[in-house]
Each structure stands twice: as structure tokens, then as C-alpha cells.
PDB file of C-alpha atoms in Angstrom:
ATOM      1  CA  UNK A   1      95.155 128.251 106.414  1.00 50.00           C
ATOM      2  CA  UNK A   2      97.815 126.534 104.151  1.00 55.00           C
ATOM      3  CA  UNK A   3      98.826 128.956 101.643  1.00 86.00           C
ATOM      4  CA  UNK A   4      99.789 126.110  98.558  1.00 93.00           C
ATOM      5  CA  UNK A   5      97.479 124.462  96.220  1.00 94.00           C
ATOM      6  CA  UNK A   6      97.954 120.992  95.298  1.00 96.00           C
ATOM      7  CA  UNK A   7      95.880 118.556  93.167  1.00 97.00           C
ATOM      8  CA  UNK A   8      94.702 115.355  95.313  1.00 96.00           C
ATOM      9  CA  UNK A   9      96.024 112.689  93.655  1.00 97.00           C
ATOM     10  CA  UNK A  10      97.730 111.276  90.578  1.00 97.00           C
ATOM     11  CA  UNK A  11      99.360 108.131  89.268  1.00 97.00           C
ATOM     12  CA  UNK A  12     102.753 107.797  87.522  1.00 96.00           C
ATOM     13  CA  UNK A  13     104.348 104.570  86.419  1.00 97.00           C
ATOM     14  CA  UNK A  14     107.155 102.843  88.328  1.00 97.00           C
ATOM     15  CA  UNK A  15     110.517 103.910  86.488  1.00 97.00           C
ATOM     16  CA  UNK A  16     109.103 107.475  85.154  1.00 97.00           C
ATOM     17  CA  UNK A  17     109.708 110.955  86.476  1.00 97.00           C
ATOM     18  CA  UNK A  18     106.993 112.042  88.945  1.00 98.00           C
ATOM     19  CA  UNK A  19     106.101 116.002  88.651  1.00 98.00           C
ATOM     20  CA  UNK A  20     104.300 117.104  91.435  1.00 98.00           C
ATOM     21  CA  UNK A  21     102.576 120.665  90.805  1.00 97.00           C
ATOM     22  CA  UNK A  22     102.249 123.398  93.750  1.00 97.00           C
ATOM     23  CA  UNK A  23     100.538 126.634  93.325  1.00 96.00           C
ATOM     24  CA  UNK A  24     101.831 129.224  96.134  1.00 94.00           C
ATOM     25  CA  UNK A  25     100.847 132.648  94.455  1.00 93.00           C
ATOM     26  CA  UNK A  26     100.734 134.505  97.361  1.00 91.00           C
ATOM     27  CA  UNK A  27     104.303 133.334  98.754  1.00 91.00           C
ATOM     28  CA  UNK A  28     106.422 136.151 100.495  1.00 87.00           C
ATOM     29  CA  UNK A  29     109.916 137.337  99.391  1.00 87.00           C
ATOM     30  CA  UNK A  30     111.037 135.816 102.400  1.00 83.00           C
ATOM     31  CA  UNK A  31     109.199 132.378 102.325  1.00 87.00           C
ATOM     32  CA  UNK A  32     110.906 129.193 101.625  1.00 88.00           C
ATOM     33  CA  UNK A  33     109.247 126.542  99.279  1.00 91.00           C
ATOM     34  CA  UNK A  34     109.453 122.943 101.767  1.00 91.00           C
ATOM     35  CA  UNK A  35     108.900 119.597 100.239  1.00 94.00           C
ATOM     36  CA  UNK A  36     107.599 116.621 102.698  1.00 94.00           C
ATOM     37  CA  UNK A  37     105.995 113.255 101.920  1.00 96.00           C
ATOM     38  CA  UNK A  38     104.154 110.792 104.182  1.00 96.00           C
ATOM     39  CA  UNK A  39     103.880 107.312 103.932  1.00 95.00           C
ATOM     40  CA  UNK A  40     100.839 105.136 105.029  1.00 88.00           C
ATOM     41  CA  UNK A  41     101.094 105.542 109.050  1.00 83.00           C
ATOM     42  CA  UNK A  42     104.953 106.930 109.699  1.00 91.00           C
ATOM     43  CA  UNK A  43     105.547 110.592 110.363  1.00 94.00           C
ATOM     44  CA  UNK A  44     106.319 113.261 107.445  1.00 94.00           C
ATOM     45  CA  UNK A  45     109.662 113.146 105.929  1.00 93.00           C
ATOM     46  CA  UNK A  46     111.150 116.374 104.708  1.00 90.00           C
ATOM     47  CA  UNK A  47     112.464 116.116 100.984  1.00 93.00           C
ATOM     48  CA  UNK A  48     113.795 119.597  99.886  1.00 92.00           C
ATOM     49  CA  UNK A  49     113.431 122.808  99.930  1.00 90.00           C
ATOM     50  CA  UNK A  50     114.159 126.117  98.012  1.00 91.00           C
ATOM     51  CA  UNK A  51     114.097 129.538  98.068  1.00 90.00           C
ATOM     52  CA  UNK A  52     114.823 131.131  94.134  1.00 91.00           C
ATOM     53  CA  UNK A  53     117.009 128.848  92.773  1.00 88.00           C
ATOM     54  CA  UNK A  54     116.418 125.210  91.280  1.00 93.00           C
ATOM     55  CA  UNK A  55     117.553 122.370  94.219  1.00 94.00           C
ATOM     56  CA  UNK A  56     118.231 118.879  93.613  1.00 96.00           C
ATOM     57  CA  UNK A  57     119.520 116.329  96.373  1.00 93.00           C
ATOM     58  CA  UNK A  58     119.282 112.341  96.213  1.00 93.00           C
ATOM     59  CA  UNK A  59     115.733 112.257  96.558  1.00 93.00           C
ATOM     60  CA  UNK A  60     114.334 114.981  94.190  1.00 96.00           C
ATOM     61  CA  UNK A  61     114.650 118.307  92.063  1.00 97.00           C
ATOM     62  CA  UNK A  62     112.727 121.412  92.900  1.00 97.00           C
ATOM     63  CA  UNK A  63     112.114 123.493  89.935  1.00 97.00           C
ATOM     64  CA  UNK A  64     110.521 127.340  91.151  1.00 96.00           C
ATOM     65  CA  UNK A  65     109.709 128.947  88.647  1.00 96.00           C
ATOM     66  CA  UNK A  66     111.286 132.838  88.218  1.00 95.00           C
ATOM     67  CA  UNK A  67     108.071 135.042  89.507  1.00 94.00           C
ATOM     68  CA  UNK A  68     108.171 131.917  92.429  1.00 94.00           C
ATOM     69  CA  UNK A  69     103.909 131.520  92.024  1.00 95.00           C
ATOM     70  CA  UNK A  70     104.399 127.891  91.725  1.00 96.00           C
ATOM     71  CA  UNK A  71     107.245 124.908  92.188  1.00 97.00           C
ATOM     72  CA  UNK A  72     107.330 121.417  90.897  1.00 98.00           C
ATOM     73  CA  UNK A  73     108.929 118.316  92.639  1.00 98.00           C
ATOM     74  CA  UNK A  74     110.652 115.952  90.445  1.00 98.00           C
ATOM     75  CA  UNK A  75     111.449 112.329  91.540  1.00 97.00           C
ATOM     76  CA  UNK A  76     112.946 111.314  88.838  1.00 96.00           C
ATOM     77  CA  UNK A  77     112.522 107.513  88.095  1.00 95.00           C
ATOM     78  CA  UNK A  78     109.937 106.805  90.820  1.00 97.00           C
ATOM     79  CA  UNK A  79     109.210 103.136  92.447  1.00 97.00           C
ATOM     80  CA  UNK A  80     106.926 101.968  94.320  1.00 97.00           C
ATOM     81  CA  UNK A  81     108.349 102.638  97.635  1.00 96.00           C
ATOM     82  CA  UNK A  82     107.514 106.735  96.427  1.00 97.00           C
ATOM     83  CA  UNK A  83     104.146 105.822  96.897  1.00 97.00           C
ATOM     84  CA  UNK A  84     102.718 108.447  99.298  1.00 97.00           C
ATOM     85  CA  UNK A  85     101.024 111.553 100.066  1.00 97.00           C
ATOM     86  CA  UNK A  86     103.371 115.201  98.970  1.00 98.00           C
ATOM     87  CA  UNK A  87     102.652 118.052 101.124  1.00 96.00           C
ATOM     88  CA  UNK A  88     104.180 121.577  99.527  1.00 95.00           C
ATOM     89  CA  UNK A  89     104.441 124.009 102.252  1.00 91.00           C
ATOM     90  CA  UNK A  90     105.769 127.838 102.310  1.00 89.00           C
ATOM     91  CA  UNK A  91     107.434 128.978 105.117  1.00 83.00           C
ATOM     92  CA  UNK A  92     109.720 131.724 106.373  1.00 75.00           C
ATOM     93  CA  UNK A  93     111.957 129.108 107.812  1.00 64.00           C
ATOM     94  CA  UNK A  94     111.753 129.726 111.571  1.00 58.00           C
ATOM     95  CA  UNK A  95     113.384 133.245 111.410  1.00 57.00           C
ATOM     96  CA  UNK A  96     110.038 135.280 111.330  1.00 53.00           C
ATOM     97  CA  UNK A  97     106.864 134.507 113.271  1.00 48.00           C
ATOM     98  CA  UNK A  98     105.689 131.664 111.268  1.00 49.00           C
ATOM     99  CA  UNK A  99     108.173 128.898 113.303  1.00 66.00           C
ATOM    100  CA  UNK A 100     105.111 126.071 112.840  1.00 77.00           C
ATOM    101  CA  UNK A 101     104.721 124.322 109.394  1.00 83.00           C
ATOM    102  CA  UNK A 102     100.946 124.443 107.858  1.00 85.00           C
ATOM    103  CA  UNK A 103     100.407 121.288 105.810  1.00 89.00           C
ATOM    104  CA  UNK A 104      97.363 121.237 103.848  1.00 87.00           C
ATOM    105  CA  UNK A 105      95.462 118.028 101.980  1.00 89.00           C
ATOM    106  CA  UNK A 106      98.569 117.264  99.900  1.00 95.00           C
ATOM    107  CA  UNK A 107      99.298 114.968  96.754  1.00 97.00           C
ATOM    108  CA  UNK A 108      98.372 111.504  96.760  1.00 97.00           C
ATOM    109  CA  UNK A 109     100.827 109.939  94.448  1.00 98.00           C
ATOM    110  CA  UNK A 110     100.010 106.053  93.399  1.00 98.00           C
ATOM    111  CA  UNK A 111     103.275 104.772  91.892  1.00 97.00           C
ATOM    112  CA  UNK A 112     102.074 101.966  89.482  1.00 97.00           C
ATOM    113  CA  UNK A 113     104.076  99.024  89.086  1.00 95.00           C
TER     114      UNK A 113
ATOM    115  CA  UNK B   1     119.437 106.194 116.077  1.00 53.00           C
ATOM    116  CA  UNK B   2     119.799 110.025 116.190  1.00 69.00           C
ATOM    117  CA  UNK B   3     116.289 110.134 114.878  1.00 91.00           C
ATOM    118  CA  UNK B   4     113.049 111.369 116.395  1.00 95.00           C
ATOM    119  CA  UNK B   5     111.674 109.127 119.061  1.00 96.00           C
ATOM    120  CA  UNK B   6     108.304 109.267 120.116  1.00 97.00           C
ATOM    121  CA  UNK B   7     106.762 106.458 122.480  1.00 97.00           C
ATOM    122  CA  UNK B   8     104.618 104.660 122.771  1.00 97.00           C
ATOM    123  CA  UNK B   9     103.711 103.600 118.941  1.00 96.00           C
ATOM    124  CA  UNK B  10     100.125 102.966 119.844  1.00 97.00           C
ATOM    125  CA  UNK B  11      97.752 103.748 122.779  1.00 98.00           C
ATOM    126  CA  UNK B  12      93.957 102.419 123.609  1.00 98.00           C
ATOM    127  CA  UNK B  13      92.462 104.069 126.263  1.00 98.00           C
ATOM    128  CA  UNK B  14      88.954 104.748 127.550  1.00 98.00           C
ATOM    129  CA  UNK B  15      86.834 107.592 127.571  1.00 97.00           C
ATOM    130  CA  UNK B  16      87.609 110.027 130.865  1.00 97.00           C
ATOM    131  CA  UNK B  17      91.452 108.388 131.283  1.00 98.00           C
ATOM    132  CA  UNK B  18      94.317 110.464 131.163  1.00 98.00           C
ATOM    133  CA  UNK B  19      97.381 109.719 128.621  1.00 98.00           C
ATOM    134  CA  UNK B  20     100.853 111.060 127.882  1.00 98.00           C
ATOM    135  CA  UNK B  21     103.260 111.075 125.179  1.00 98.00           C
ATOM    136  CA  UNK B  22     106.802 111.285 124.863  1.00 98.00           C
ATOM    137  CA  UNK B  23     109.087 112.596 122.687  1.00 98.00           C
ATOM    138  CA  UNK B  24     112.990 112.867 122.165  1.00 97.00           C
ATOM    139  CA  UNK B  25     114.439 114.956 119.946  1.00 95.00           C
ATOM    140  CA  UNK B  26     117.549 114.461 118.047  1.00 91.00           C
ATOM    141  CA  UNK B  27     119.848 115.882 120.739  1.00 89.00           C
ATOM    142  CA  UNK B  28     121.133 118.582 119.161  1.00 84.00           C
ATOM    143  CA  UNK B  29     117.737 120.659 117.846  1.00 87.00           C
ATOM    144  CA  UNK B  30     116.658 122.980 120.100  1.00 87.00           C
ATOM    145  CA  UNK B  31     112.946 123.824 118.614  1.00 89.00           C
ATOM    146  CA  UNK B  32     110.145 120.922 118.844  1.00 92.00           C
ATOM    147  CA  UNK B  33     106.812 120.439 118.028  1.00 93.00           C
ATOM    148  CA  UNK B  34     103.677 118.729 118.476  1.00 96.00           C
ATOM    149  CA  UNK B  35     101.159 118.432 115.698  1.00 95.00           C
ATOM    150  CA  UNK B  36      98.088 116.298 115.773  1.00 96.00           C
ATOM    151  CA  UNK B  37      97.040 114.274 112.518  1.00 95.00           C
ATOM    152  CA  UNK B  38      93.562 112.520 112.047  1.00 94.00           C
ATOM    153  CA  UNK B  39      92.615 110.503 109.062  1.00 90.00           C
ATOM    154  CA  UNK B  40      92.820 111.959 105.790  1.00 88.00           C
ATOM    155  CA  UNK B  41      94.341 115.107 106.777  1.00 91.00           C
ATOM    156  CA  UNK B  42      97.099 116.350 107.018  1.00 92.00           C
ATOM    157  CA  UNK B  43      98.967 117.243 109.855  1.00 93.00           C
ATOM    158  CA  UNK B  44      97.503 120.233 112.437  1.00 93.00           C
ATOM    159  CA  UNK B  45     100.226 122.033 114.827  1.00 92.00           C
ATOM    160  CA  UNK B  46      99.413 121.919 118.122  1.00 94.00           C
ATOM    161  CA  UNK B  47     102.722 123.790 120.155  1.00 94.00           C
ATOM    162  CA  UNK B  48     106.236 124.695 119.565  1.00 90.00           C
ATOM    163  CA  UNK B  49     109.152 124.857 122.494  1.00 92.00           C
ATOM    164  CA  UNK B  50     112.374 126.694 121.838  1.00 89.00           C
ATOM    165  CA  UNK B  51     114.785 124.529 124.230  1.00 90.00           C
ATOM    166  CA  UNK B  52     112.190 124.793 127.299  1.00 92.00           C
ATOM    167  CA  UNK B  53     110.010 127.493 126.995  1.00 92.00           C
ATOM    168  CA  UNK B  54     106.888 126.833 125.413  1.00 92.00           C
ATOM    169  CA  UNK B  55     106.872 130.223 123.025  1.00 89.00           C
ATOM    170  CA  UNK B  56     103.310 129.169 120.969  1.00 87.00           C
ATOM    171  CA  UNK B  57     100.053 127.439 121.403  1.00 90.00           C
ATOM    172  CA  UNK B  58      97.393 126.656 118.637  1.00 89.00           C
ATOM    173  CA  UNK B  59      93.476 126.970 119.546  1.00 88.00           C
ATOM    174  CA  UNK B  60      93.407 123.254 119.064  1.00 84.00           C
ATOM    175  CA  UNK B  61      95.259 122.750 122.185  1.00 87.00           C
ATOM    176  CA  UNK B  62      92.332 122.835 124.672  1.00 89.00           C
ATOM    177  CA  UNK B  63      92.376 122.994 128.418  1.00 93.00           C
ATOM    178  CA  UNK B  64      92.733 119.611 128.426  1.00 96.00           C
ATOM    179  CA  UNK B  65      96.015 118.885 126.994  1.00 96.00           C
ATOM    180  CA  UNK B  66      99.401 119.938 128.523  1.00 96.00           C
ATOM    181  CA  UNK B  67     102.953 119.905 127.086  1.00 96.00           C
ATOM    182  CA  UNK B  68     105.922 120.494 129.053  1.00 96.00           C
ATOM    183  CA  UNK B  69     109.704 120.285 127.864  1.00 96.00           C
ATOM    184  CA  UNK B  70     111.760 120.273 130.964  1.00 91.00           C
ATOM    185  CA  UNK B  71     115.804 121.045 130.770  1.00 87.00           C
ATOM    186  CA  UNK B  72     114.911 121.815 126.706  1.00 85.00           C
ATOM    187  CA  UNK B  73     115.471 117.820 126.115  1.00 91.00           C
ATOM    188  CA  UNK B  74     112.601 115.154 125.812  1.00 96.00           C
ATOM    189  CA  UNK B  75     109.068 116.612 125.595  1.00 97.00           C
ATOM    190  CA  UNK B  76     105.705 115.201 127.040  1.00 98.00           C
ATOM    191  CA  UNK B  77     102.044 116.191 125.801  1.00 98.00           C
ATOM    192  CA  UNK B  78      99.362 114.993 128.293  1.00 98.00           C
ATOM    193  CA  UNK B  79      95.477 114.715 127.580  1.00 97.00           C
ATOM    194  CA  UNK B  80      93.507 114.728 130.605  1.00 97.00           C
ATOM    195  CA  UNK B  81      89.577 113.310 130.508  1.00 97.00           C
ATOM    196  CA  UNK B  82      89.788 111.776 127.039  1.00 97.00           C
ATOM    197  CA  UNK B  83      87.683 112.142 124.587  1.00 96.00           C
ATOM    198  CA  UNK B  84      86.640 109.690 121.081  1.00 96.00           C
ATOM    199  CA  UNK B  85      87.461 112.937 119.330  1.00 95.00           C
ATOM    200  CA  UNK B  86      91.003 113.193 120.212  1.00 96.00           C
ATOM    201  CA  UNK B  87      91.472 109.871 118.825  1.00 97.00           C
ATOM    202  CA  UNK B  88      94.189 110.614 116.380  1.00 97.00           C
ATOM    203  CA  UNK B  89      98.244 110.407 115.423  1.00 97.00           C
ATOM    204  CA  UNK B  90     100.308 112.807 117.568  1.00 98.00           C
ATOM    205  CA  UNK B  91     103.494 113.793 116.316  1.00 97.00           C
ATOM    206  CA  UNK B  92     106.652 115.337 117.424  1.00 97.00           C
ATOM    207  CA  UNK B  93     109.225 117.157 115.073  1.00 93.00           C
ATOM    208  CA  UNK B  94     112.445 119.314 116.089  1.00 91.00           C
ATOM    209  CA  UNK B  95     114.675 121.660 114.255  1.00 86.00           C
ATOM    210  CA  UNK B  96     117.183 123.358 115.041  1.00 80.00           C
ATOM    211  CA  UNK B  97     117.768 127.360 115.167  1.00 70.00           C
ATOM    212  CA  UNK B  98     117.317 128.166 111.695  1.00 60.00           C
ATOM    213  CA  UNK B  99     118.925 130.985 110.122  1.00 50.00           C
ATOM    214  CA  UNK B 100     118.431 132.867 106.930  1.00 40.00           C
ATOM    215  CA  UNK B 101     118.836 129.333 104.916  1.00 46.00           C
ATOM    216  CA  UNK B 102     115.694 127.560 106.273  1.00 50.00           C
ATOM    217  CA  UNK B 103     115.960 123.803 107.748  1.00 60.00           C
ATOM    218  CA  UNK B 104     113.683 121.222 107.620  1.00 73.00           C
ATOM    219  CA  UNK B 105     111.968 119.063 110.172  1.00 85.00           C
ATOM    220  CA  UNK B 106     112.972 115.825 111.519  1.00 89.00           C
ATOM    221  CA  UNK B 107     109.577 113.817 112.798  1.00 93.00           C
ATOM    222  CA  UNK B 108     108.938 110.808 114.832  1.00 96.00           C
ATOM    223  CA  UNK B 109     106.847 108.246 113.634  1.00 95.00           C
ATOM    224  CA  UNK B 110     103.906 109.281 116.090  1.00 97.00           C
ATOM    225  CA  UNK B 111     101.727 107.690 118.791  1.00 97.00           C
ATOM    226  CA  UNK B 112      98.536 106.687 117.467  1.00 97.00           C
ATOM    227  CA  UNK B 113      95.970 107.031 119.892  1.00 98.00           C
ATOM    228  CA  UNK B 114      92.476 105.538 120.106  1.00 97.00           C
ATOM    229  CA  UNK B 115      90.211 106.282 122.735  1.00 98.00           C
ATOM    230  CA  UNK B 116      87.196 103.812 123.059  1.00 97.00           C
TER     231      UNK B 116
END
């Protein structure tokens, strides 16, 4: 069972940050936060990824917050082309049992020109 | 391309045939994976290799289906006696040995197959 909680969908207009909410309130000490989106019909794309601290790479911030119950992605001017569906996952990172990802439903996000 | 390659892109076959998939890792990732995605979900693992030994198997992975990763390189899944329900996007993802730091996946694009 995928152990994140993410609303289905939502809209943000071309040009504005995106914040995409995750709920993971049951997250080990030793569970990563992973950030992957999917376009229409191509494979899963991994975006970032954090553990405690706030991340940020060319594609996106990751803000977790301190007690690590919940995480937001941040693209920060989104276009079109970041139309797509978000998956949040929590994983140990390979080094315990849990090697396999579990995506769940994930975030539907409509950029509007 | 030091990508993910999975081929082919697309495969119709009939009910009762047998297919296989390949994948090819980027060279250098010894872990890969096979999930299984049907429409409007999101992707379901199916089995993980660590260089050639197949080390975990999901329930969805029935009798029918077969994966095999000789010399720890490219990877095959197999479905034998198709059925309409395993009409759906396979994909293949590797990684390499992760450490304390955590690594994300690389995935191919898939092999969408239909079975009529």
C-alpha cells in the first residue's frame, strides 16, 4: 500500500509556482521523500528527493517540513510542458528491504496556458 | 543514449500468444525493475534483479510471466498464454547500489501491450 497522500488533481497557471502537497505521516526515520512525474504515455521521471533538509535542483524545490509528516514540491514558474501526473513516494532508498518503489494515484497537475 | 531502453514501443497480440520484452539498462546500474502500469494508475512493481539474480517477486507476477536477467545486463519479461487483462504498459527502471544517500530511478519509456 503506498504510504503518501496526495490530492488528485489541480490546475496552476503557466508562469506561476506549482505547490504540490504530500501527506506521509507515517514515514520512517530512515525513509527518503522521492519526487517523480509522468507524462501522457512515457515512463516516470524522477525529480528530487530528500531526506530532512530542503532540496532544490533545476527542476524543483522540496520543502519537508521539520516533524517530516508532509513535503511540498515546488516548480517554480511552471509551463505547459509540466503538465503531468506527480507521484510522492517514501522509501528507504534501496538499503533496507523496501528496494521496489510504491507509487500510488498521484497529482494530476493541468498547467493552464 | 545512456538512457533506459525498453523495446518494442508497442505490441498487439492475440489471446493465448506468448510475448517478451526487453530491457537495457543504463550500463552501469546494477538493480532493475519491472513494474506494470494500466490506465489510470499508477505504476505496480512486478520484480527486482540485483545484477542477475532475481532477489524479489510481487503476487502480481503470476505463473505465467517470467523474467530473466542473464550476465546482470539487458533484462527480458515473458508472458506466456496471454490474456485481455494483461493488456497494459510494462516498464523497466534500474538504479544503481544505493547507499545511505538514496538514488533515484532511471525508466524506459515502456512497451505498451494490447492483447486482442
Amino acid at each position: 500500500d503506498a504510504k503518501t497522500t496526495q490530492p488528485p488533481s489541480m490546475d496552476c497557471a503557466e508562469g506561476r509556482a506549482a505547490n504540490l502537497p504530500c501527506n506521509h505521516s507515517t514515514i520512517s526515520g530512515n525513509e527518503y521523500v522521492y519526487w517523480y512525474r509522468q507524462i501522457h504515455s512515457q515512463g516516470p521521471q524522477y525529480i528530487i528527493h530528500g531526506l530532512k533538509n530542503n532540496e532544490t535542483n533545476e527542476m524543483a524545490s522540496l520543502i519537508i517540513t521539520e516533524d517530516r509528516k508532509s513535503s511540498t514540491l515546488i516548480l517554480p514558474h511552471a509551463t505547459l510542458r509540466d503538465t503531468a501526473v506527480y507521484y510522492c513516494i517514501v522509501n528507504d532508498g534501496g538499503s533496507g528491504s523496501a528496494r521496489q518503489l510504491t507509487f500510488g494515484s498521484g497529482t494530476q497537475l493541468t498547467v493552464l496556458p | 543514449d545512456t538512457g533506459v531502453s525498453q523495446d518494442p514501443r508497442h505490441k498487439i497480440t492475440k489471446r493465448g500468444q506468448n510475448v517478451t520484452f526487453r530491457c537495457d539498462p543504463i550500463s552501469e546500474h546494477n538493480r532493475l525493475y519491472w513494474y506494470r502500469q494500466t490506465l489510470g494508475q499508477g505504476p505496480e512493481f512486478l520484480t527486482y534483479f540485483q545484477n542477475e539474480a532475481q532477489l524479489e517477486k510481487s503476487r502480481l507476477l503470476s505463473d505465467r510471466f517470467s523474467a530473466e536477467r542473464p550476465k546482470g545486463s539487458f533484462s527480458t519479461l515473458e508472458i506466456q498464454r496471454t490474456e485481455q487483462g494483461d493488456s497494459a504498459m510494462y516498464l523497466c527502471a534500474s538504479s544503481p547500489k544505493t547507499g545511505a544517500s538514496g538514488y533515484g530511478y532511471t525508466f524506459g519509456s515502456g512497451t505498451r501491450l494490447t492483447v486482442v
